[in-house]
Amino acid sequence: MRDLLREVCAQEDVVIIKGHVAKDYVHLFVSLPPQVTISPLVQRLKGKTAYKLLHVSSTLHQKFWGRPLWAPGLFCCSCSNHT
């Protein structure tokens, strides 16, 4: 999962400052360029990681057949001195 997240972020010029991948959640603290918006970025992160994980792991593929791998929601907030 870590490598997949790094790969997608590198393609989008997103810098992962800090991250934590646990059994049932992922936390990322990232620095985004101005042209990247958070919602499409999260869609790409979820979509590309789910696609690759489900095609690599037959166990996950059987368990999540016909169901989404990721929960539908997300939480984001900003921390910056810029407006």
Coordinates of N, CA and C in Angstrom, one line a residue:
M1 N 0.8 -1.2 0.0 CA 0.0 0.0 0.0 C 0.9 1.3 0.0
R2 N 1.9 1.3 0.8 CA 2.8 2.4 0.9 C 3.4 2.8 -0.5
D3 N 3.9 1.7 -1.1 CA 4.5 2.0 -2.4 C 3.5 2.5 -3.5
L4 N 2.3 1.9 -3.4 CA 1.3 2.4 -4.4 C 0.9 3.8 -4.1
L5 N 0.7 4.2 -2.8 CA 0.4 5.6 -2.5 C 1.5 6.5 -2.9
R6 N 2.8 6.1 -2.7 CA 3.9 6.9 -3.1 C 4.0 7.1 -4.7
E7 N 3.7 6.0 -5.4 CA 3.7 6.1 -6.8 C 2.6 7.0 -7.4
V8 N 1.4 7.0 -6.9 CA 0.3 7.9 -7.3 C 0.7 9.3 -7.0
C9 N 1.2 9.5 -5.8 CA 1.5 10.9 -5.4 C 2.6 11.5 -6.2
A10 N 3.6 10.7 -6.5 CA 4.7 11.1 -7.4 C 4.2 11.5 -8.8
Q11 N 3.2 10.8 -9.3 CA 2.7 11.1 -10.6 C 2.0 12.4 -10.6
E12 N 1.4 12.8 -9.5 CA 0.7 14.1 -9.3 C 1.5 15.2 -8.8
D13 N 2.8 15.0 -8.6 CA 3.7 16.0 -8.0 C 3.3 16.4 -6.6
V14 N 2.8 15.4 -5.8 CA 2.3 15.6 -4.5 C 3.4 15.0 -3.6
V15 N 3.8 15.8 -2.6 CA 4.8 15.3 -1.6 C 4.2 14.8 -0.4
I16 N 4.5 13.6 0.0 CA 4.0 13.0 1.3 C 4.9 13.4 2.4
I17 N 4.5 14.3 3.3 CA 5.3 14.8 4.4 C 5.3 13.7 5.5
K18 N 4.2 13.2 5.8 CA 4.1 12.1 6.8 C 2.9 11.3 6.4
G19 N 3.0 10.0 6.8 CA 1.9 9.1 6.5 C 1.9 7.9 7.5
H20 N 0.7 7.3 7.6 CA 0.5 6.2 8.4 C -0.5 5.2 7.7
V21 N -0.1 4.0 7.5 CA -0.9 3.0 6.9 C -1.2 2.0 8.0
A22 N -2.4 1.8 8.4 CA -2.8 0.9 9.4 C -3.7 -0.2 8.8
K23 N -4.2 -1.1 9.6 CA -5.0 -2.2 9.1 C -6.3 -1.8 8.4
D24 N -6.9 -0.7 9.0 CA -8.2 -0.3 8.5 C -8.3 1.2 8.1
Y25 N -7.2 1.9 8.1 CA -7.3 3.3 7.7 C -5.9 3.7 7.2
V26 N -5.9 4.9 6.5 CA -4.7 5.5 6.0 C -4.7 7.0 6.3
H27 N -3.7 7.5 6.9 CA -3.5 8.9 7.2 C -2.4 9.5 6.3
L28 N -2.6 10.5 5.6 CA -1.5 11.2 4.9 C -1.5 12.7 5.2
F29 N -0.3 13.2 5.4 CA -0.1 14.6 5.5 C 0.7 15.0 4.2
V30 N 0.1 15.7 3.3 CA 0.7 16.0 2.0 C 0.9 17.4 1.7
S31 N 1.7 17.7 0.8 CA 1.9 19.1 0.2 C 1.5 19.0 -1.2
L32 N 0.4 19.8 -1.6 CA -0.1 19.7 -2.9 C 0.3 21.0 -3.7
P33 N 0.6 20.8 -5.0 CA 0.8 22.0 -5.9 C -0.5 22.7 -6.1
P34 N -0.6 23.9 -6.4 CA -1.8 24.7 -6.6 C -2.8 24.1 -7.6
Q35 N -2.3 23.4 -8.6 CA -3.2 22.9 -9.6 C -3.9 21.6 -9.3
V36 N -3.4 20.9 -8.2 CA -4.0 19.7 -7.7 C -5.0 20.0 -6.6
T37 N -6.2 19.5 -6.8 CA -7.3 19.6 -5.8 C -7.5 18.3 -5.1
I38 N -7.9 18.4 -3.9 CA -7.9 17.2 -3.0 C -8.9 16.1 -3.4
S39 N -10.1 16.5 -3.8 CA -11.1 15.5 -4.1 C -10.6 14.6 -5.2
P40 N -10.2 15.1 -6.4 CA -9.7 14.2 -7.5 C -8.5 13.4 -7.1
L41 N -7.6 14.0 -6.2 CA -6.4 13.3 -5.8 C -6.8 12.1 -5.0
V42 N -7.8 12.2 -4.1 CA -8.2 11.1 -3.2 C -8.9 10.1 -4.1
Q43 N -9.7 10.5 -5.1 CA -10.3 9.6 -6.0 C -9.2 8.7 -6.8
R44 N -8.2 9.4 -7.2 CA -7.1 8.7 -7.9 C -6.4 7.7 -6.9
L45 N -6.1 8.2 -5.7 CA -5.4 7.3 -4.7 C -6.3 6.1 -4.5
K46 N -7.5 6.3 -4.2 CA -8.4 5.1 -3.9 C -8.6 4.2 -5.1
G47 N -8.8 4.8 -6.2 CA -9.1 4.0 -7.4 C -7.9 3.2 -7.9
K48 N -6.7 3.8 -8.0 CA -5.5 3.1 -8.4 C -5.0 2.1 -7.5
T49 N -5.1 2.4 -6.2 CA -4.6 1.4 -5.2 C -5.6 0.2 -5.1
A50 N -6.9 0.5 -5.2 CA -7.9 -0.6 -5.2 C -7.7 -1.5 -6.4
Y51 N -7.5 -0.9 -7.6 CA -7.4 -1.7 -8.8 C -6.2 -2.6 -8.7
K52 N -5.0 -2.0 -8.3 CA -3.8 -2.8 -8.2 C -3.8 -3.9 -7.2
L53 N -4.4 -3.5 -6.0 CA -4.4 -4.5 -4.9 C -5.3 -5.7 -5.2
L54 N -6.5 -5.4 -5.8 CA -7.4 -6.4 -6.1 C -6.9 -7.3 -7.3
H55 N -6.1 -6.8 -8.2 CA -5.6 -7.6 -9.2 C -4.3 -8.4 -8.8
V56 N -3.6 -8.0 -7.8 CA -2.4 -8.6 -7.3 C -2.8 -9.7 -6.3
S57 N -3.7 -9.5 -5.4 CA -4.0 -10.4 -4.4 C -5.4 -11.1 -4.6
S58 N -5.2 -12.4 -4.8 CA -6.5 -13.2 -5.0 C -7.3 -13.3 -3.8
T59 N -6.7 -13.2 -2.6 CA -7.5 -13.2 -1.4 C -8.4 -12.0 -1.3
L60 N -7.8 -10.8 -1.5 CA -8.6 -9.6 -1.5 C -9.6 -9.6 -2.6
H61 N -9.3 -10.1 -3.8 CA -10.2 -10.2 -4.9 C -11.4 -11.0 -4.5
Q62 N -11.2 -12.1 -3.9 CA -12.4 -13.0 -3.5 C -13.2 -12.3 -2.4
K63 N -12.5 -11.7 -1.4 CA -13.2 -11.1 -0.3 C -14.0 -9.9 -0.7
F64 N -13.5 -9.1 -1.6 CA -14.2 -7.8 -2.0 C -14.9 -7.9 -3.4
W65 N -15.1 -9.1 -3.9 CA -15.7 -9.2 -5.2 C -17.1 -8.6 -5.2
G66 N -17.3 -7.6 -6.1 CA -18.6 -6.9 -6.1 C -18.8 -5.8 -5.1
R67 N -17.8 -5.6 -4.2 CA -17.9 -4.6 -3.2 C -16.7 -3.6 -3.3
P68 N -16.9 -2.4 -2.8 CA -15.8 -1.5 -2.8 C -14.7 -1.8 -1.8
L69 N -13.5 -1.6 -2.1 CA -12.4 -1.8 -1.2 C -12.3 -0.7 -0.2
W70 N -12.5 0.5 -0.6 CA -12.4 1.7 0.2 C -13.8 2.2 0.7
A71 N -13.9 2.8 1.8 CA -15.1 3.4 2.3 C -15.3 4.7 1.4
P72 N -16.6 5.1 1.3 CA -16.9 6.2 0.4 C -16.4 7.6 0.8
G73 N -16.2 7.8 2.1 CA -15.9 9.1 2.6 C -14.4 9.4 2.6
L74 N -14.1 10.7 3.0 CA -12.8 11.2 3.3 C -12.9 12.3 4.2
F75 N -11.8 12.6 4.9 CA -11.7 13.8 5.7 C -10.4 14.5 5.3
C76 N -10.5 15.8 5.1 CA -9.3 16.6 4.8 C -9.4 18.0 5.5
C77 N -8.3 18.5 5.8 CA -8.2 19.9 6.3 C -6.9 20.5 5.9
S78 N -6.8 21.8 5.9 CA -5.6 22.4 5.5 C -4.8 23.0 6.7
C79 N -3.6 23.1 6.6 CA -2.7 23.8 7.6 C -1.7 24.6 6.9
S80 N -2.0 25.9 6.8 CA -1.1 26.8 6.0 C -1.2 28.2 6.5
N81 N -0.2 29.0 6.3 CA -0.3 30.4 6.6 C -0.7 31.2 5.4
H82 N -1.0 30.6 4.3 CA -1.4 31.2 3.1 C -2.9 31.2 2.9
T83 N -3.4 32.2 2.3 CA -4.8 32.3 2.0 C -5.1 32.0 0.5

